[in-house]
Coordinates of C-alpha atoms in Angstrom, one line a residue:
M1 CA 66.2 63.1 100.7
D2 CA 67.3 66.4 99.8
V3 CA 69.5 68.0 102.9
T4 CA 70.6 71.6 103.6
T5 CA 73.1 73.3 106.0
E6 CA 70.1 73.3 108.6
T7 CA 69.3 69.4 108.3
F8 CA 72.7 68.2 107.3
E9 CA 73.9 67.9 111.0
R10 CA 70.9 65.5 111.9
D11 CA 70.3 63.7 108.0
V12 CA 73.6 63.0 107.4
I13 CA 75.8 62.9 110.8
Q14 CA 73.7 61.3 112.9
R15 CA 72.2 59.0 110.7
S16 CA 75.6 57.8 109.6
R17 CA 76.1 56.6 112.7
E18 CA 73.3 54.1 112.5
L19 CA 74.0 53.2 108.6
P20 CA 75.9 54.4 105.7
V21 CA 74.8 57.7 104.1
V22 CA 75.8 58.1 100.8
V23 CA 75.7 61.9 100.1
D24 CA 75.1 63.1 96.6
F25 CA 76.8 66.7 95.5
W26 CA 74.9 67.8 92.2
A27 CA 74.1 71.6 90.6
A28 CA 70.3 71.6 88.7
W29 CA 73.0 73.3 86.1
C30 CA 75.1 70.1 85.7
G31 CA 74.1 67.2 82.8
P32 CA 76.4 64.2 84.4
C33 CA 74.4 65.1 87.9
R34 CA 71.4 64.8 85.9
M35 CA 72.8 61.5 84.5
L36 CA 73.6 60.3 87.8
G37 CA 70.4 61.2 89.9
P38 CA 68.2 58.6 88.3
A39 CA 71.1 55.7 88.6
I40 CA 71.8 56.4 92.1
D41 CA 68.4 56.5 93.5
S42 CA 67.8 53.5 91.5
E43 CA 70.7 51.7 93.0
V44 CA 70.2 52.8 96.6
G45 CA 66.7 52.2 96.5
K46 CA 67.4 48.6 95.6
R47 CA 69.6 48.2 99.4
A48 CA 66.7 50.2 100.9
G49 CA 67.3 50.1 104.9
K50 CA 71.2 49.3 104.1
L51 CA 72.3 52.8 103.6
E52 CA 70.9 56.4 102.9
L53 CA 70.9 58.7 100.3
A54 CA 71.3 62.2 100.9
K55 CA 71.2 64.9 97.8
I56 CA 73.2 67.9 98.5
D57 CA 72.0 70.9 96.4
V58 CA 76.1 72.8 95.9
D59 CA 74.7 75.8 94.4
A60 CA 72.1 76.0 97.3
D61 CA 74.4 74.6 100.0
Q62 CA 78.0 76.6 99.0
E63 CA 78.7 75.9 102.7
L64 CA 78.6 72.2 103.0
A65 CA 80.3 72.4 99.6
A66 CA 82.9 73.9 100.3
R67 CA 83.4 72.0 103.6
Y68 CA 83.7 68.8 102.4
G69 CA 86.3 70.3 99.5
I70 CA 83.9 69.9 96.8
Q71 CA 85.5 71.0 93.6
S72 CA 83.5 68.9 91.0
I73 CA 80.8 67.4 90.4
P74 CA 78.9 65.2 91.0
T75 CA 80.5 64.3 93.8
V76 CA 79.5 61.2 95.8
A77 CA 80.5 61.1 99.1
V78 CA 80.0 57.9 101.7
F79 CA 79.4 59.2 105.5
R80 CA 79.8 56.7 108.4
D81 CA 80.4 57.6 112.2
G82 CA 79.7 61.3 111.1
E83 CA 82.8 61.5 108.4
P84 CA 83.0 60.8 104.8
V85 CA 84.8 57.7 104.1
C86 CA 85.2 56.9 100.5
G87 CA 83.3 58.0 97.1
F88 CA 83.4 58.9 94.1
V89 CA 83.5 62.0 91.2
G90 CA 81.9 61.6 88.1
A91 CA 78.7 60.3 86.8
Y92 CA 79.0 56.3 87.0
P93 CA 76.6 53.8 85.0
P94 CA 74.1 52.1 87.1
A95 CA 75.9 48.9 87.2
A96 CA 79.3 50.5 88.9
I97 CA 77.3 52.3 91.2
G98 CA 75.9 49.1 92.3
R99 CA 79.0 47.4 92.8
F100 CA 80.3 50.4 94.3
L101 CA 77.6 49.7 96.6
D102 CA 78.0 46.5 97.2
D103 CA 81.3 46.6 98.2
L104 CA 80.6 49.2 100.5
L105 CA 78.3 46.8 101.8
A106 CA 80.3 43.8 102.2
T107 CA 83.3 46.2 103.8
E108 CA 80.2 47.4 106.9
K109 CA 79.2 43.3 106.9
E110 CA 82.9 42.3 107.6
A111 CA 83.5 45.2 110.1
A112 CA 80.5 44.6 112.4
A113 CA 81.7 40.6 112.2
A114 CA 85.2 41.8 113.4

C-alpha cells in the first residue's frame, strides 16, 4: 500500500501494533528502487497475513524520510509496536529478501512464545 504523511500514523504506526509493517522508502527516479519493488512485493505477498508492506515515496513525503533519517534509497525499515526495529539499505535479490523476512517472522514467533 502507498503511504503518505497523512496515512502514516494509521497504516504504519497503528498497524505495527498488530503485525510487522515492512516500509519501503523509494523514489521513482531510483534504479535500484525499481529493482527492489517487484522483489519485495512478491516476497511479502508469499507471507500474506503475517506482515504488511507499505511504500513511501521519499520525494513526495520528504518529512517522513527526514523523520526516520533516510539518507540512501532504497531503504527498508520494519516497524513493530510503533517503532522501527530492523531493516536494510539497498536492492537485494528476492532470495535474500525472503531470508530477511523469514528471520523476522521467526523472531516474532519466538517473542510471542516467550
